[in-house]
């Protein structure tokens, strides 16, 4: 039971990471310092998708599911098991990856414009007691 919970927790964290990878750049619009963890997440996601780096969350989920006596993930890993062929057809994977990249880049461009606009805005006078 503990291994099944660990596998499910790895799956949930994996989905959270993917959501952050896709949408985290929009957090930078409000909190500019969030660019650094998002850049790291995007670089790692790119490394997994393009270079084929191993994902520790996939490994953890596979390991825990095997010990829980459950069926493992598809050979392609987390994305092919939970998303490709489930959320979108397998033949659209390259388009989905491109769409994710476009959303990330657009979020960073929007963050750059938001930061630029914030720098141009006059600051309100400090409220000091008289």
CSV table of N, CA and C in Angstrom, one decimal:
chain,number,residue,atom,x,y,z
A,1,UNK,N,0.8,-1.2,0.0
A,1,UNK,CA,0.0,0.0,0.0
A,1,UNK,C,0.9,1.3,0.0
A,2,UNK,N,2.0,1.2,0.7
A,2,UNK,CA,2.8,2.4,0.8
A,2,UNK,C,3.4,2.7,-0.6
A,3,UNK,N,3.8,1.6,-1.3
A,3,UNK,CA,4.4,1.8,-2.6
A,3,UNK,C,3.4,2.3,-3.6
A,4,UNK,N,2.1,1.9,-3.5
A,4,UNK,CA,1.1,2.4,-4.4
A,4,UNK,C,0.9,3.9,-4.1
A,5,UNK,N,0.9,4.3,-2.9
A,5,UNK,CA,0.7,5.7,-2.5
A,5,UNK,C,1.9,6.5,-3.0
A,6,UNK,N,3.1,5.9,-2.9
A,6,UNK,CA,4.3,6.6,-3.4
A,6,UNK,C,4.2,6.8,-4.9
A,7,UNK,N,3.8,5.7,-5.6
A,7,UNK,CA,3.6,5.8,-7.1
A,7,UNK,C,2.6,6.9,-7.5
A,8,UNK,N,1.5,6.9,-6.8
A,8,UNK,CA,0.5,7.9,-7.1
A,8,UNK,C,1.0,9.3,-6.7
A,9,UNK,N,1.7,9.5,-5.7
A,9,UNK,CA,2.3,10.8,-5.3
A,9,UNK,C,3.3,11.2,-6.4
A,10,UNK,N,4.1,10.3,-6.9
A,10,UNK,CA,5.0,10.6,-8.0
A,10,UNK,C,4.2,11.1,-9.3
A,11,UNK,N,3.1,10.4,-9.5
A,11,UNK,CA,2.3,10.8,-10.7
A,11,UNK,C,1.7,12.2,-10.5
A,12,UNK,N,1.2,12.5,-9.3
A,12,UNK,CA,0.6,13.8,-9.0
A,12,UNK,C,1.7,14.9,-9.1
A,13,UNK,N,2.9,14.7,-8.6
A,13,UNK,CA,4.0,15.6,-8.7
A,13,UNK,C,4.4,15.8,-10.1
A,14,UNK,N,4.4,14.7,-10.9
A,14,UNK,CA,4.7,14.8,-12.3
A,14,UNK,C,3.7,15.7,-13.1
A,15,UNK,N,2.4,15.5,-12.8
A,15,UNK,CA,1.4,16.4,-13.4
A,15,UNK,C,1.6,17.9,-13.0
A,16,UNK,N,1.9,18.1,-11.7
A,16,UNK,CA,2.2,19.4,-11.2
A,16,UNK,C,3.4,20.0,-11.9
A,17,UNK,N,4.4,19.3,-12.1
A,17,UNK,CA,5.6,19.8,-12.8
A,17,UNK,C,5.3,20.2,-14.2
A,18,UNK,N,4.5,19.3,-14.9
A,18,UNK,CA,4.1,19.6,-16.3
A,18,UNK,C,3.3,20.9,-16.3
A,19,UNK,N,2.4,21.1,-15.4
A,19,UNK,CA,1.5,22.3,-15.3
A,19,UNK,C,2.4,23.5,-15.1
A,20,UNK,N,3.4,23.4,-14.2
A,20,UNK,CA,4.3,24.5,-13.9
A,20,UNK,C,5.2,24.8,-15.2
A,21,UNK,N,5.6,23.7,-15.9
A,21,UNK,CA,6.4,23.9,-17.1
A,21,UNK,C,5.6,24.7,-18.1
A,22,UNK,N,4.4,24.4,-18.3
A,22,UNK,CA,3.6,25.0,-19.3
A,22,UNK,C,3.1,26.4,-18.9
A,23,UNK,N,2.7,26.6,-17.6
A,23,UNK,CA,2.1,27.8,-17.2
A,23,UNK,C,2.9,28.7,-16.2
A,24,UNK,N,4.0,28.1,-15.8
A,24,UNK,CA,4.9,28.8,-14.8
A,24,UNK,C,5.4,30.2,-15.2
A,25,UNK,N,5.6,30.3,-16.5
A,25,UNK,CA,6.1,31.6,-17.1
A,25,UNK,C,5.2,32.7,-16.8
A,26,UNK,N,3.9,32.4,-16.7
A,26,UNK,CA,2.9,33.5,-16.4
A,26,UNK,C,3.0,34.0,-15.0
A,27,UNK,N,3.6,33.2,-14.1
A,27,UNK,CA,3.8,33.6,-12.7
A,27,UNK,C,4.9,34.7,-12.7
A,28,UNK,N,5.8,34.7,-13.7
A,28,UNK,CA,6.9,35.7,-13.8
A,28,UNK,C,6.3,37.1,-14.0
A,29,UNK,N,5.1,37.1,-14.6
A,29,UNK,CA,4.5,38.4,-14.8
A,29,UNK,C,4.3,39.2,-13.5
A,30,UNK,N,3.9,38.4,-12.5
A,30,UNK,CA,3.7,39.0,-11.2
A,30,UNK,C,4.9,39.0,-10.3
A,31,UNK,N,5.7,37.9,-10.3
A,31,UNK,CA,6.8,37.7,-9.5
A,31,UNK,C,8.0,37.5,-10.4
A,32,UNK,N,8.7,38.5,-10.8
A,32,UNK,CA,9.8,38.4,-11.7
A,32,UNK,C,10.9,37.4,-11.3
A,33,UNK,N,11.2,37.2,-10.1
A,33,UNK,CA,12.2,36.3,-9.7
A,33,UNK,C,11.9,34.8,-9.9
A,34,UNK,N,10.6,34.6,-10.2
A,34,UNK,CA,10.2,33.2,-10.6
A,34,UNK,C,10.8,32.8,-11.9
A,35,UNK,N,11.4,33.7,-12.6
A,35,UNK,CA,12.0,33.3,-13.9
A,35,UNK,C,13.0,32.2,-13.8
A,36,UNK,N,13.8,32.3,-12.7
A,36,UNK,CA,14.9,31.3,-12.5
A,36,UNK,C,14.5,29.9,-12.3
A,37,UNK,N,13.5,29.6,-11.4
A,37,UNK,CA,13.1,28.2,-11.4
A,37,UNK,C,12.3,27.8,-12.6
A,38,UNK,N,11.6,28.7,-13.3
A,38,UNK,CA,10.9,28.4,-14.5
A,38,UNK,C,11.9,28.1,-15.6
A,39,UNK,N,13.0,28.9,-15.7
A,39,UNK,CA,14.0,28.6,-16.7
A,39,UNK,C,14.6,27.2,-16.5
A,40,UNK,N,14.9,26.8,-15.2
A,40,UNK,CA,15.4,25.5,-14.9
A,40,UNK,C,14.4,24.4,-15.3
A,41,UNK,N,13.2,24.6,-15.0
A,41,UNK,CA,12.1,23.6,-15.3
A,41,UNK,C,12.0,23.5,-16.9
A,42,UNK,N,12.0,24.6,-17.6
A,42,UNK,CA,11.9,24.5,-19.0
A,42,UNK,C,13.2,23.9,-19.6
A,43,UNK,N,14.3,24.2,-19.1
A,43,UNK,CA,15.6,23.6,-19.7
A,43,UNK,C,15.5,22.1,-19.4
A,44,UNK,N,15.1,21.7,-18.2
A,44,UNK,CA,15.0,20.2,-17.9
A,44,UNK,C,14.0,19.5,-18.8
A,45,UNK,N,12.8,20.2,-19.0
A,45,UNK,CA,11.8,19.6,-19.8
A,45,UNK,C,12.3,19.5,-21.3
A,46,UNK,N,13.0,20.5,-21.7
A,46,UNK,CA,13.6,20.4,-23.1
A,46,UNK,C,14.6,19.3,-23.2
A,47,UNK,N,15.4,19.1,-22.1
A,47,UNK,CA,16.4,18.0,-22.1
A,47,UNK,C,15.7,16.7,-22.2
A,48,UNK,N,14.6,16.5,-21.5
A,48,UNK,CA,13.9,15.3,-21.5
A,48,UNK,C,13.3,15.0,-22.9
A,49,UNK,N,12.6,16.0,-23.4
A,49,UNK,CA,11.9,15.9,-24.7
A,49,UNK,C,12.8,15.7,-25.9
A,50,UNK,N,13.9,16.5,-25.9
A,50,UNK,CA,14.8,16.6,-27.1
A,50,UNK,C,16.0,15.6,-27.0
A,51,UNK,N,16.7,15.7,-25.8
A,51,UNK,CA,17.9,14.9,-25.7
A,51,UNK,C,17.6,13.5,-25.2
A,52,UNK,N,16.5,13.4,-24.4
A,52,UNK,CA,16.2,12.1,-23.9
A,52,UNK,C,16.7,11.8,-22.5
A,53,UNK,N,16.9,12.9,-21.8
A,53,UNK,CA,17.4,12.7,-20.4
A,53,UNK,C,16.4,11.9,-19.6
A,54,UNK,N,16.8,11.1,-18.6
A,54,UNK,CA,15.9,10.4,-17.8
A,54,UNK,C,15.2,11.3,-16.8
A,55,UNK,N,14.0,11.0,-16.5
A,55,UNK,CA,13.2,11.7,-15.5
A,55,UNK,C,13.2,11.0,-14.2
A,56,UNK,N,13.6,11.6,-13.1
A,56,UNK,CA,13.6,10.9,-11.9
A,56,UNK,C,12.2,10.6,-11.4
A,57,UNK,N,11.2,11.4,-11.7
A,57,UNK,CA,9.8,11.1,-11.3
A,57,UNK,C,9.3,9.8,-12.0
A,58,UNK,N,9.6,9.7,-13.3
A,58,UNK,CA,9.2,8.5,-14.0
A,58,UNK,C,9.9,7.3,-13.4
A,59,UNK,N,11.2,7.4,-13.1
A,59,UNK,CA,11.9,6.3,-12.5
A,59,UNK,C,11.2,5.9,-11.1
A,60,UNK,N,10.9,6.9,-10.3
A,60,UNK,CA,10.3,6.7,-9.0
A,60,UNK,C,8.9,6.0,-9.1
A,61,UNK,N,8.1,6.5,-10.1
A,61,UNK,CA,6.8,5.9,-10.2
A,61,UNK,C,6.9,4.4,-10.7
A,62,UNK,N,7.8,4.2,-11.7
A,62,UNK,CA,8.0,2.8,-12.2
A,62,UNK,C,8.5,1.9,-11.0
A,63,UNK,N,9.4,2.4,-10.2
A,63,UNK,CA,10.0,1.6,-9.1
A,63,UNK,C,8.9,1.3,-8.1
A,64,UNK,N,8.1,2.3,-7.7
A,64,UNK,CA,7.1,2.1,-6.7
A,64,UNK,C,5.9,1.2,-7.2
A,65,UNK,N,5.5,1.4,-8.5
A,65,UNK,CA,4.5,0.5,-9.0
A,65,UNK,C,4.9,-0.9,-9.1
A,66,UNK,N,6.2,-1.2,-9.5
A,66,UNK,CA,6.7,-2.6,-9.5
A,66,UNK,C,6.6,-3.2,-8.1
A,67,UNK,N,7.0,-2.4,-7.1
A,67,UNK,CA,7.0,-3.0,-5.7
A,67,UNK,C,5.6,-3.1,-5.2
A,68,UNK,N,4.6,-2.3,-5.7
A,68,UNK,CA,3.2,-2.5,-5.3
A,68,UNK,C,2.5,-3.6,-6.1
A,69,UNK,N,3.2,-4.2,-7.0
A,69,UNK,CA,2.6,-5.2,-7.8
A,69,UNK,C,1.7,-4.7,-8.9
A,70,UNK,N,1.9,-3.5,-9.3
A,70,UNK,CA,1.0,-2.8,-10.3
A,70,UNK,C,1.8,-2.8,-11.7
A,71,UNK,N,1.0,-2.6,-12.7
A,71,UNK,CA,1.5,-2.5,-14.0
A,71,UNK,C,2.3,-1.2,-14.2
A,72,UNK,N,3.4,-1.3,-14.9
A,72,UNK,CA,4.3,-0.1,-15.0
A,72,UNK,C,3.8,0.8,-16.1
A,73,UNK,N,4.5,1.9,-16.4
A,73,UNK,CA,4.2,2.8,-17.4
A,73,UNK,C,4.5,2.3,-18.8
A,74,UNK,N,3.9,2.9,-19.8
A,74,UNK,CA,4.3,2.6,-21.2
A,74,UNK,C,5.8,2.7,-21.4
A,75,UNK,N,6.3,2.1,-22.4
A,75,UNK,CA,7.8,2.2,-22.6
A,75,UNK,C,8.2,3.6,-22.9
A,76,UNK,N,7.4,4.5,-23.4
A,76,UNK,CA,7.7,5.9,-23.6
A,76,UNK,C,7.7,6.7,-22.4
A,77,UNK,N,7.3,6.2,-21.2
A,77,UNK,CA,7.3,6.9,-20.0
A,77,UNK,C,6.0,7.6,-19.6
A,78,UNK,N,6.1,8.6,-18.8
A,78,UNK,CA,5.0,9.3,-18.2
A,78,UNK,C,4.1,9.9,-19.3
A,79,UNK,N,4.6,10.7,-20.2
A,79,UNK,CA,3.9,11.4,-21.2
A,79,UNK,C,3.1,10.4,-22.1
A,80,UNK,N,3.8,9.4,-22.5
A,80,UNK,CA,3.1,8.4,-23.4
A,80,UNK,C,2.1,7.6,-22.7
A,81,UNK,N,2.3,7.4,-21.4
A,81,UNK,CA,1.3,6.6,-20.6
A,81,UNK,C,0.0,7.4,-20.3
A,82,UNK,N,0.2,8.6,-19.8
A,82,UNK,CA,-0.9,9.4,-19.3
A,82,UNK,C,-1.5,10.4,-20.3
A,83,UNK,N,-0.7,10.9,-21.3
A,83,UNK,CA,-1.2,12.0,-22.1
A,83,UNK,C,-1.3,11.6,-23.6
A,84,UNK,N,-0.2,11.1,-24.2
A,84,UNK,CA,-0.3,10.7,-25.6
A,84,UNK,C,-1.2,9.6,-25.9
A,85,UNK,N,-2.2,9.8,-26.7
A,85,UNK,CA,-3.2,8.8,-27.0
A,85,UNK,C,-4.4,8.8,-26.0
A,86,UNK,N,-4.2,9.6,-25.0
A,86,UNK,CA,-5.3,9.8,-24.0
A,86,UNK,C,-5.9,11.2,-24.1
A,87,UNK,N,-5.1,12.2,-24.0
A,87,UNK,CA,-5.5,13.6,-24.1
A,87,UNK,C,-5.4,14.1,-25.5
A,88,UNK,N,-4.5,13.6,-26.3
A,88,UNK,CA,-4.3,14.0,-27.7
A,88,UNK,C,-3.8,12.8,-28.4
A,89,UNK,N,-4.1,12.7,-29.7
A,89,UNK,CA,-3.7,11.5,-30.5
A,89,UNK,C,-2.2,11.5,-30.6
A,90,UNK,N,-1.6,10.3,-30.7
A,90,UNK,CA,-0.2,10.1,-30.7
A,90,UNK,C,0.5,10.9,-31.8
A,91,UNK,N,-0.2,10.9,-33.0
A,91,UNK,CA,0.5,11.6,-34.1
A,91,UNK,C,0.6,13.1,-34.0
A,92,UNK,N,-0.1,13.6,-32.9
A,92,UNK,CA,0.0,15.1,-32.7
A,92,UNK,C,1.1,15.5,-31.7
A,93,UNK,N,1.8,14.5,-31.2
A,93,UNK,CA,2.8,14.8,-30.1
A,93,UNK,C,3.8,15.9,-30.6
A,94,UNK,N,4.4,15.9,-31.8
A,94,UNK,CA,5.3,17.0,-32.1
A,94,UNK,C,4.5,18.4,-32.1
A,95,UNK,N,3.3,18.4,-32.5
A,95,UNK,CA,2.5,19.7,-32.5
A,95,UNK,C,2.3,20.1,-31.0
A,96,UNK,N,2.0,19.2,-30.2
A,96,UNK,CA,1.7,19.5,-28.8
A,96,UNK,C,3.0,20.0,-28.1
A,97,UNK,N,4.2,19.4,-28.4
A,97,UNK,CA,5.4,19.9,-27.9
A,97,UNK,C,5.7,21.3,-28.4
A,98,UNK,N,5.5,21.5,-29.7
A,98,UNK,CA,5.7,22.9,-30.2
A,98,UNK,C,4.7,23.9,-29.6
A,99,UNK,N,3.5,23.5,-29.3
A,99,UNK,CA,2.5,24.4,-28.7
A,99,UNK,C,3.0,24.7,-27.3
A,100,UNK,N,3.5,23.7,-26.5
A,100,UNK,CA,4.0,24.0,-25.2
A,100,UNK,C,5.2,25.0,-25.3
A,101,UNK,N,6.1,24.8,-26.2
A,101,UNK,CA,7.2,25.7,-26.4
A,101,UNK,C,6.8,27.1,-26.7
A,102,UNK,N,5.8,27.2,-27.5
A,102,UNK,CA,5.2,28.5,-27.9
A,102,UNK,C,4.6,29.2,-26.7
A,103,UNK,N,3.8,28.5,-25.9
A,103,UNK,CA,3.2,29.0,-24.7
A,103,UNK,C,4.3,29.5,-23.7
A,104,UNK,N,5.3,28.7,-23.5
A,104,UNK,CA,6.4,29.1,-22.6
A,104,UNK,C,7.1,30.4,-23.1
A,105,UNK,N,7.5,30.4,-24.4
A,105,UNK,CA,8.1,31.6,-24.9
A,105,UNK,C,7.2,32.8,-24.9
A,106,UNK,N,6.0,32.7,-25.2
A,106,UNK,CA,5.0,33.8,-25.1
A,106,UNK,C,4.9,34.3,-23.7
A,107,UNK,N,4.9,33.4,-22.7
A,107,UNK,CA,4.8,33.8,-21.3
A,107,UNK,C,6.0,34.6,-20.9
A,108,UNK,N,7.2,34.2,-21.4
A,108,UNK,CA,8.4,35.0,-21.1
A,108,UNK,C,8.4,36.3,-21.8
A,109,UNK,N,7.9,36.4,-23.0
A,109,UNK,CA,7.8,37.7,-23.7
A,109,UNK,C,6.8,38.6,-23.0
A,110,UNK,N,5.7,38.0,-22.5
A,110,UNK,CA,4.7,38.8,-21.8
A,110,UNK,C,5.4,39.3,-20.4
A,111,UNK,N,6.2,38.4,-19.8
A,111,UNK,CA,6.8,38.8,-18.6
A,111,UNK,C,7.8,40.0,-18.8
A,112,UNK,N,8.5,39.9,-19.9
A,112,UNK,CA,9.4,41.0,-20.3
A,112,UNK,C,8.7,42.3,-20.5
A,113,UNK,N,7.5,42.3,-21.2
A,113,UNK,CA,6.7,43.5,-21.3
A,113,UNK,C,6.2,44.0,-20.0
A,114,UNK,N,5.7,43.1,-19.2
A,114,UNK,CA,5.2,43.5,-17.9
A,114,UNK,C,6.3,44.1,-17.0
A,115,UNK,N,7.5,43.6,-17.0
A,115,UNK,CA,8.6,44.1,-16.3
A,115,UNK,C,9.0,45.5,-16.8
A,116,UNK,N,9.0,45.6,-18.1
A,116,UNK,CA,9.3,46.9,-18.7
A,116,UNK,C,8.3,48.0,-18.4
A,117,UNK,N,7.0,47.6,-18.4
A,117,UNK,CA,5.9,48.5,-18.1
A,117,UNK,C,6.0,48.9,-16.6
A,118,UNK,N,6.3,48.0,-15.7
A,118,UNK,CA,6.5,48.3,-14.3
A,118,UNK,C,7.6,49.2,-14.0
A,119,UNK,N,8.7,49.1,-14.8
A,119,UNK,CA,9.8,50.0,-14.6
A,119,UNK,C,9.5,51.5,-15.0
A,120,UNK,N,8.6,51.6,-16.0
A,120,UNK,CA,8.3,52.9,-16.5
A,120,UNK,C,7.2,53.6,-15.6
A,121,UNK,N,6.5,52.8,-14.9
A,121,UNK,CA,5.4,53.4,-14.0
A,121,UNK,C,6.0,54.2,-12.9
A,122,UNK,N,5.6,55.4,-12.7
A,122,UNK,CA,6.1,56.2,-11.5
A,122,UNK,C,5.7,55.5,-10.2
A,123,UNK,N,6.6,55.5,-9.3
A,123,UNK,CA,6.3,54.9,-8.0
A,123,UNK,C,5.5,55.9,-7.1
A,124,UNK,N,4.6,55.4,-6.3
A,124,UNK,CA,3.8,56.3,-5.5
A,124,UNK,C,4.7,56.8,-4.3
A,125,UNK,N,4.5,58.0,-3.9
A,125,UNK,CA,5.3,58.5,-2.8
A,125,UNK,C,5.1,57.7,-1.6
A,126,UNK,N,6.2,57.5,-0.8
A,126,UNK,CA,6.1,56.7,0.4
A,126,UNK,C,5.3,57.5,1.4
A,127,UNK,N,4.6,56.7,2.1
A,127,UNK,CA,3.7,57.3,3.1
A,127,UNK,C,4.5,57.3,4.5
A,128,UNK,N,5.1,58.5,4.6
A,128,UNK,CA,5.9,58.7,5.8
A,128,UNK,C,5.1,59.6,6.7
A,129,UNK,N,5.1,59.4,8.0
A,129,UNK,CA,4.3,60.2,9.0
A,129,UNK,C,4.9,61.6,9.0
A,130,UNK,N,4.1,62.6,9.1
A,130,UNK,CA,4.5,64.0,9.2
A,130,UNK,C,4.7,64.5,10.6
